[in-house]
Short mmCIF file of C-alpha atoms in Angstrom, two decimals:
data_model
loop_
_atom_site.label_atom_id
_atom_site.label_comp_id
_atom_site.label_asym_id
_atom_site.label_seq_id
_atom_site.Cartn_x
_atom_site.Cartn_y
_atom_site.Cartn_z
CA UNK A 1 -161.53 234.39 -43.16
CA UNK A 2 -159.52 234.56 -46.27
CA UNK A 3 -156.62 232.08 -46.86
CA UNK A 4 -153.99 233.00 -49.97
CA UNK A 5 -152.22 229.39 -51.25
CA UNK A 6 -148.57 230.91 -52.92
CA UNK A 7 -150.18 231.51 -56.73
CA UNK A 8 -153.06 233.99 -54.65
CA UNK A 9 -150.49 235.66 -52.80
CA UNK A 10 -148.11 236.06 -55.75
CA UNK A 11 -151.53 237.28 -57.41
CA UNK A 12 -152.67 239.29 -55.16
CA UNK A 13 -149.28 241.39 -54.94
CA UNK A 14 -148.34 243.02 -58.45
CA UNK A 15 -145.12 244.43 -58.27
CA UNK A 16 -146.40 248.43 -58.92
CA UNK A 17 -148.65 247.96 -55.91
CA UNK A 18 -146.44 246.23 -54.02
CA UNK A 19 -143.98 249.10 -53.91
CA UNK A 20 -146.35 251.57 -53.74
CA UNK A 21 -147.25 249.84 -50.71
CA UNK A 22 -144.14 249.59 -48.82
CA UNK A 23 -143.01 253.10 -50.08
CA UNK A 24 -146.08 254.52 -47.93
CA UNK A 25 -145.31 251.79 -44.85
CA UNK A 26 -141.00 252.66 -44.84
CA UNK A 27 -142.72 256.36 -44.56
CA UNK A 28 -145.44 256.53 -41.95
CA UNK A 29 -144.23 253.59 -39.91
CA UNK A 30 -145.20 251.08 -37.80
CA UNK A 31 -144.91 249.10 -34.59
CA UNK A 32 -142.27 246.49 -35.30
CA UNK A 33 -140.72 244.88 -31.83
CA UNK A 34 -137.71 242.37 -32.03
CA UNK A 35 -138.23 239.35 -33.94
CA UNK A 36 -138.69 236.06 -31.94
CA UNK A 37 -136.40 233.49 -31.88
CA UNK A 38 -136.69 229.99 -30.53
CA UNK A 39 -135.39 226.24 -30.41
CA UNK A 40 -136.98 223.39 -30.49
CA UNK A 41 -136.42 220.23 -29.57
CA UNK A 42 -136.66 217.29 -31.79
CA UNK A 43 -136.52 214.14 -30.47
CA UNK A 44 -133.86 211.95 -32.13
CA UNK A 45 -133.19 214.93 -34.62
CA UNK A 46 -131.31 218.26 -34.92
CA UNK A 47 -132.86 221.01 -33.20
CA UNK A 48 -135.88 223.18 -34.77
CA UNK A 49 -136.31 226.86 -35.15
CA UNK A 50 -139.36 229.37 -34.24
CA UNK A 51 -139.49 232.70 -35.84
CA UNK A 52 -142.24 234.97 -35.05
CA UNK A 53 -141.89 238.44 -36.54
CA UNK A 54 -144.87 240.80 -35.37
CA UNK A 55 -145.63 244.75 -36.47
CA UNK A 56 -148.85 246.40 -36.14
CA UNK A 57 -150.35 249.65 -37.04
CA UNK A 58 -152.43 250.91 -34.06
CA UNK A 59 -155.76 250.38 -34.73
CA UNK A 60 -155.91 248.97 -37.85
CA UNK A 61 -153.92 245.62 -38.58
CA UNK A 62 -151.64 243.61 -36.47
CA UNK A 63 -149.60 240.91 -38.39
CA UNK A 64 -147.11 237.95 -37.49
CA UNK A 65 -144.84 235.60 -39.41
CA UNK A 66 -144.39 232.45 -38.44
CA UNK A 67 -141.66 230.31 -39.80
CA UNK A 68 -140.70 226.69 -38.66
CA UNK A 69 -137.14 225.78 -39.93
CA UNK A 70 -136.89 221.75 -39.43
CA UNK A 71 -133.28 220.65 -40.80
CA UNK A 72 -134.43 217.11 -40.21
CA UNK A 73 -137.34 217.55 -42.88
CA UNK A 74 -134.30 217.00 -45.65
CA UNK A 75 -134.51 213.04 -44.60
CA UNK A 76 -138.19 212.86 -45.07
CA UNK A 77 -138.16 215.08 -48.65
CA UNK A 78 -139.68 217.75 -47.22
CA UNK A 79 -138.77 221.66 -46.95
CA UNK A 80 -136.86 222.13 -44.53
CA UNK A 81 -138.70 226.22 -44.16
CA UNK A 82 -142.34 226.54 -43.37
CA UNK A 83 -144.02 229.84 -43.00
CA UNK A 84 -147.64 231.73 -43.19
CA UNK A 85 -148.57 235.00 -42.27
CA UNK A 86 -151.53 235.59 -39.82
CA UNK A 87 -153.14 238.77 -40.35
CA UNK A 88 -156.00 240.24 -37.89
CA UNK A 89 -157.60 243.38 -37.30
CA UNK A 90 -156.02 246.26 -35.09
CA UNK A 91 -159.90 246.97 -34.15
CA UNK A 92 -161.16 243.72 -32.30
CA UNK A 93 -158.13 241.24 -32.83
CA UNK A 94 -160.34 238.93 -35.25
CA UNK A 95 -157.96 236.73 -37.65
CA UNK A 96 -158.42 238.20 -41.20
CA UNK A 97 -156.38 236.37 -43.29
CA UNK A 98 -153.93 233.50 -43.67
CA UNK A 99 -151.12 234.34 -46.21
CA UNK A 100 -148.45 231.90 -47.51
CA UNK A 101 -145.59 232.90 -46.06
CA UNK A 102 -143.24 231.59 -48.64
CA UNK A 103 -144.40 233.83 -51.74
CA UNK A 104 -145.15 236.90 -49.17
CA UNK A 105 -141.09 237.37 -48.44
CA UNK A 106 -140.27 236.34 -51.27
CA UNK A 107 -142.32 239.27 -53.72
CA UNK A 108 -141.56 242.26 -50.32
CA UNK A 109 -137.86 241.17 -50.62
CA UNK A 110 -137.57 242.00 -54.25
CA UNK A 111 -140.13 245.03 -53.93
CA UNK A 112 -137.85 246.85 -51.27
CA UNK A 113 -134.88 246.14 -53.26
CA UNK A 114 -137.03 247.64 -56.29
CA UNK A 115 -138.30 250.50 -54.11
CA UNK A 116 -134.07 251.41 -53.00
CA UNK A 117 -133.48 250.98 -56.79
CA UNK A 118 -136.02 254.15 -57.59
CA UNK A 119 -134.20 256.40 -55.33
CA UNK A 120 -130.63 255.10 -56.00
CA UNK A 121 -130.28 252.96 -59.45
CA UNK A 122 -129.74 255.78 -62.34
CA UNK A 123 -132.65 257.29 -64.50
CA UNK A 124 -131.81 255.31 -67.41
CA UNK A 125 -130.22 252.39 -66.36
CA UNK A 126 -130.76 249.28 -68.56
CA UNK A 127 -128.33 246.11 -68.01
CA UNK A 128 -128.97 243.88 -65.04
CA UNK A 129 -126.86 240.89 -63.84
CA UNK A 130 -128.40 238.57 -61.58
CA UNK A 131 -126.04 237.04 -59.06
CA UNK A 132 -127.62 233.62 -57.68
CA UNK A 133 -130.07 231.79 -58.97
CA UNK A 134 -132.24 230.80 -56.37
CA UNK A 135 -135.82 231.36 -55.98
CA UNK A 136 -135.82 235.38 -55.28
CA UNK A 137 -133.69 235.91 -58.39
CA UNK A 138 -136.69 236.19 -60.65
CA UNK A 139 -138.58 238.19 -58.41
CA UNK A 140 -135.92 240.60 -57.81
CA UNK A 141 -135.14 240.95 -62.23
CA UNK A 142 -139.11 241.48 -62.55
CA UNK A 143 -138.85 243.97 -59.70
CA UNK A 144 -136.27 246.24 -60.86
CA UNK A 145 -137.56 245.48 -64.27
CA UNK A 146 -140.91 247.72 -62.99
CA UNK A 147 -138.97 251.19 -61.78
CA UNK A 148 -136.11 251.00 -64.29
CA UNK A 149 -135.95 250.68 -68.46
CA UNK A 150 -133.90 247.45 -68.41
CA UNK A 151 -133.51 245.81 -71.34
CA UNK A 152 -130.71 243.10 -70.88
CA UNK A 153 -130.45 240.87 -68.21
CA UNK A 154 -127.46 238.09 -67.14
CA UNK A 155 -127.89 236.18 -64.96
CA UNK A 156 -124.47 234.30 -63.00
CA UNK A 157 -124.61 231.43 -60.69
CA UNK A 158 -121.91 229.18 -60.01
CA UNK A 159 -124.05 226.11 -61.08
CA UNK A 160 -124.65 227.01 -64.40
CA UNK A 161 -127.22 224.35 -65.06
CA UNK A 162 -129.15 226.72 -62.40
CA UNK A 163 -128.86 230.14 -64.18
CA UNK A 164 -130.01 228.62 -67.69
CA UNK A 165 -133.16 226.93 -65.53
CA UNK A 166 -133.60 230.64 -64.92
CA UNK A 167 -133.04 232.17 -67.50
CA UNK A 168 -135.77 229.86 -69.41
CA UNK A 169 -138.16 231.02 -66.98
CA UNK A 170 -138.16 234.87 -67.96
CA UNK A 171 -140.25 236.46 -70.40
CA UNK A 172 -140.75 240.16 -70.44
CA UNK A 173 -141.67 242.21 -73.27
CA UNK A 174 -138.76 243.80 -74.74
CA UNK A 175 -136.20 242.05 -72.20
CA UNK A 176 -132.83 239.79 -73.48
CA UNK A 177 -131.84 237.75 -70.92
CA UNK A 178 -128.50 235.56 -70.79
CA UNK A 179 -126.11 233.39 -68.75
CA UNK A 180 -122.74 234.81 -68.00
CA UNK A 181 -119.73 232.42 -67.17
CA UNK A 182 -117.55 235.15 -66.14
CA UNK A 183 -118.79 237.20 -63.43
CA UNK A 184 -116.25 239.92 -63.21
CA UNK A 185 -116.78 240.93 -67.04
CA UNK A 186 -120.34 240.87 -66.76
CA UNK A 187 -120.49 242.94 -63.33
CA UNK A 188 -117.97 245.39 -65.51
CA UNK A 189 -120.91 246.35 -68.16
CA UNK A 190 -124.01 246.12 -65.47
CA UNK A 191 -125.90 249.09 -64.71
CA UNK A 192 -127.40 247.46 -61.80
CA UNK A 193 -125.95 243.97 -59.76
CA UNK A 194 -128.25 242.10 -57.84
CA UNK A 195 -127.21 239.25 -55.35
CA UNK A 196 -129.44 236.74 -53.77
CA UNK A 197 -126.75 233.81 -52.65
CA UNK A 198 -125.45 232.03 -49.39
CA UNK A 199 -122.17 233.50 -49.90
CA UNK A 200 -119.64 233.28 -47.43
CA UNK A 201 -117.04 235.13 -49.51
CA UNK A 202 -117.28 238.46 -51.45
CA UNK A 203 -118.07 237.62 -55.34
CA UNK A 204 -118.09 241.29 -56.51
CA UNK A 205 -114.87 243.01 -56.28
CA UNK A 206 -115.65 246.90 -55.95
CA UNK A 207 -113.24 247.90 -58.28
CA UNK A 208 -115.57 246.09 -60.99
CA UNK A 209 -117.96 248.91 -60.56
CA UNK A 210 -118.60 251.05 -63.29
CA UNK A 211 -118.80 254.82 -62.66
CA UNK A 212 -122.97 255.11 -61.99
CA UNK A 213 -123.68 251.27 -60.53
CA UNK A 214 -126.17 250.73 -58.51
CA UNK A 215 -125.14 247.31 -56.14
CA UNK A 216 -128.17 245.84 -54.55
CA UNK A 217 -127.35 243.02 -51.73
CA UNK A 218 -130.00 240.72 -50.71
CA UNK A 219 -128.57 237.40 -49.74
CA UNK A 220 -125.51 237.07 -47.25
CA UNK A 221 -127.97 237.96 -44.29
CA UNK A 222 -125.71 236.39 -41.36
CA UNK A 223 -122.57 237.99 -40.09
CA UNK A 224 -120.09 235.59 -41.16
CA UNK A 225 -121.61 235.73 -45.08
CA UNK A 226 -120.34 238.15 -47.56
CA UNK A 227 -121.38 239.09 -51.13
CA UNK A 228 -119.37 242.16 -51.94
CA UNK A 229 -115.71 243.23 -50.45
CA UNK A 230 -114.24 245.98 -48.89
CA UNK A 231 -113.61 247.93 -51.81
CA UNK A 232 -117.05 247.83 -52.80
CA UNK A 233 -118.19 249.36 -49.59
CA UNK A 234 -115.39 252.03 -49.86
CA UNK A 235 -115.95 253.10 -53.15
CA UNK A 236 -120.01 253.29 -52.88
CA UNK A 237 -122.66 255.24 -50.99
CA UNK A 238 -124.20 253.23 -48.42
CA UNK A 239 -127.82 252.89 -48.20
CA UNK A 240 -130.05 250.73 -45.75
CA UNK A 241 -133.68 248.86 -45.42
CA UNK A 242 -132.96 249.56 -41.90
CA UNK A 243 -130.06 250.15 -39.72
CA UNK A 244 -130.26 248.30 -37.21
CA UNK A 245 -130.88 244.81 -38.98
CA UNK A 246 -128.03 246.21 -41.59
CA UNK A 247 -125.66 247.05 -39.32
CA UNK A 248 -125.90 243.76 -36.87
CA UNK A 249 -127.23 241.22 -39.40
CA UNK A 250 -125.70 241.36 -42.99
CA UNK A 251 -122.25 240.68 -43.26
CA UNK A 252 -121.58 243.07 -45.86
CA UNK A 253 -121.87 246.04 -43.57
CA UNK A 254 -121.27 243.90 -40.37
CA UNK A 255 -117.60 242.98 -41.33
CA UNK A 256 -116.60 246.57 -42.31
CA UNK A 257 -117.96 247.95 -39.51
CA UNK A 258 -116.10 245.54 -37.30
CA UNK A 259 -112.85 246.17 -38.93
CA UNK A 260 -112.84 250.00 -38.70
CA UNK A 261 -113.23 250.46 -42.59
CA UNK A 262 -117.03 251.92 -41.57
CA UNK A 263 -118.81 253.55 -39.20
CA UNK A 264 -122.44 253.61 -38.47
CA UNK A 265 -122.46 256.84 -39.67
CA UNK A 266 -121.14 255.98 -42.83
CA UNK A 267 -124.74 255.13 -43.55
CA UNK A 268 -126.11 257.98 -45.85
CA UNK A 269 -130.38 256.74 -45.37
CA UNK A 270 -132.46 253.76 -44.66
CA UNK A 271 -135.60 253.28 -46.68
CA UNK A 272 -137.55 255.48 -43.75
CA UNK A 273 -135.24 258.58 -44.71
CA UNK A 274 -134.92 257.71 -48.46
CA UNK A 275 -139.58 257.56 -48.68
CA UNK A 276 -139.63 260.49 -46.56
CA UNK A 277 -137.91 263.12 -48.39
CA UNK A 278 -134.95 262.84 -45.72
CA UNK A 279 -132.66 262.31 -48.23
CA UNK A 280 -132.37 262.17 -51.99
CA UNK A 281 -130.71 259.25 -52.80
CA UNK A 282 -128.60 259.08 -55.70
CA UNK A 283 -127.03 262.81 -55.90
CA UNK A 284 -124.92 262.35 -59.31
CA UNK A 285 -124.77 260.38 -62.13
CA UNK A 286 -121.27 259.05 -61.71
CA UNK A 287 -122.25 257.99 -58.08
CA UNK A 288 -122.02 254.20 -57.11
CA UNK A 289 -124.54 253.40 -54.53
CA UNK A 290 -125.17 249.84 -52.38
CA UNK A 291 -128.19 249.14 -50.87
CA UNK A 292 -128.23 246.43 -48.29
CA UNK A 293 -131.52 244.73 -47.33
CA UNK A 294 -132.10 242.14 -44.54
CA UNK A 295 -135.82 242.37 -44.25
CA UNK A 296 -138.16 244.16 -41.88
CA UNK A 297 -141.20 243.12 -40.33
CA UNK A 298 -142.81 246.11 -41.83
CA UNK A 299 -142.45 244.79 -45.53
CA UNK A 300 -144.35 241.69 -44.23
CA UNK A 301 -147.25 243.64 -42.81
CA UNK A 302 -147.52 246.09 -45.99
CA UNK A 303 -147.91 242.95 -48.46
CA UNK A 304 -150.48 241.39 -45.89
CA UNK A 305 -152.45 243.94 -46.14
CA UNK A 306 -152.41 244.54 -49.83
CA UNK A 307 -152.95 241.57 -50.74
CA UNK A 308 -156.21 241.23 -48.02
CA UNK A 309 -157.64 244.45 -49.27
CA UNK A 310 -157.24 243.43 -53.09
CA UNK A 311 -159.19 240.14 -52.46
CA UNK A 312 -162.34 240.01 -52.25
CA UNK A 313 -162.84 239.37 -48.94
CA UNK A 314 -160.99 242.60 -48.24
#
């Protein structure tokens, strides 16, 4: 059985193959029921959660996600999130593989928002800010950095000390990266915004959009969060990982929707439509499009399986 520690899953899942990967999973499909979701009791301590988060292709690989959240792990210096992946065959059931969990949803995440950016970021866009700078921010620059020619990077976080740490970490060929202290002028040059934060209030304004802009929105993944505000959503074409997590999970859509502004027809593709020729994407180059992405089971299963066949256990 082959077990991936985070460096041989981030390894094991370059970021071409990657969204080749889930471009051919959003297309043909899979099985993915409702994800799990259960307390747990901790004696003495705040409740625990249980997520499982199956999807199998018939015959060929079934996959779950298991993640422990433990708030009480904070006292005792530990992460608070704990995850792996179990992957086993679709043929007999054996266990195949044991995946860090961690790294896995961290590289898919970026790699869908990479994959919407092909269809919906323009040809030649080259200026990227970075809002948040958490642990999916580099992922999600070196992402985009793989299906667009981007060339300058800034990165905005409202702990500054955060977005230099960063920043520091970067280093692609031909790539300037920098910290912005003013979001709104940098979000006013960028060809493409991406934000990864626990924001519970919109920090980009839609009519900061430049004519063209591509908005990707990762974090906010709770109703009651918000990255972006109405305007945004008025002015741009909506796009979708998929609609149903979209439209009940991630506030940016959920809050909209609630107060009439949207409808879920409003919804131009998912990632399904967009990788199977359903629709085009972006249609002109003057066109602002969003993309929001609150992760799929399916993403899960596609990296699993990549990175099992690319090892040599595969």
């Amino acid at each position: 059985m082959l077990v991936l520690n985070e460096a041989e899953t981030r390894a094991a899942l370059p970021w071409s193959d990657l969204i080749a990967a889930l471009r051919t999973m959003f297309r043909d499909g899979c099985e993915m029921p409702v994800r799990h979701h259960h307390d747990v009791a901790v004696l003495g301590e705040a409740a625990a959660t249980l997520l499982l988060m199956p999807a199998w292709q018939p015959g060929s690989y079934i996959g779950v996600k298991m993640v422990s959240v433990f708030p009480g792990n904070t006292g005792r210096d530990l992460p608070a999130i704990h995850g792996s992946y179990l992957l086993s065959s679709g043929k007999t059931g054996q266990l195949l593989a044991i995946i860090d969990g961690a790294e896995l949803t961290a590289r898919r995440t970026a790699a869908a928002s990479a994959l919407a950016a092909d269809y919906l970021a323009a040809g030649d866009a080259h200026h990227m800010l970075m809002v948040g700078a958490g642990r999916l921010s580099q992922n999600l620059i070196e992402a985009h950095a793989s299906v667009r020619p981007i060339s300058q990077v800034t990165i905005w976080a409202r702990d500054i000390r955060k977005a230099e740490a960063t920043a520091a970490q970067i280093d692609l060929p031909g790539i300037s990266v920098s910290v912005a202290t003013d979001i709104e002028a940098a979000a006013r040059t960028a060809d493409i915004i991406s934000c990864a934060t626990l924001s519970l209030k919109p920090l980009i304004r839609g009519d900061w959009l430049k004519a063209g802009a591509h908005l990707d929105l990762v974090g906010a993944f709770k109703p009651g969060m918000r990255e972006s505000d109405d305007r945004a959503v008025e002015r741009a074409t909506l796009f979708v990982d998929t609609r149903d997590g979209a439209l009940s999970e991630g506030g940016d859509l959920v809050q909209p929707l609630r107060a009439g502004l949207i409808t879920p027809g409003s919804i131009r593709a998912d990632l399904a439509e967009l990788t199977g020729g359903r629709h085009p994407g972006r249609t002109q180059p003057g066109e602002i499009t969003l993309f929001k992405s609150v992760g799929a089971a399916l993403e899960d299963l596609a990296g699993a399986i990549l990175a099992f066949e690319r090892s040599p256990h595969g």
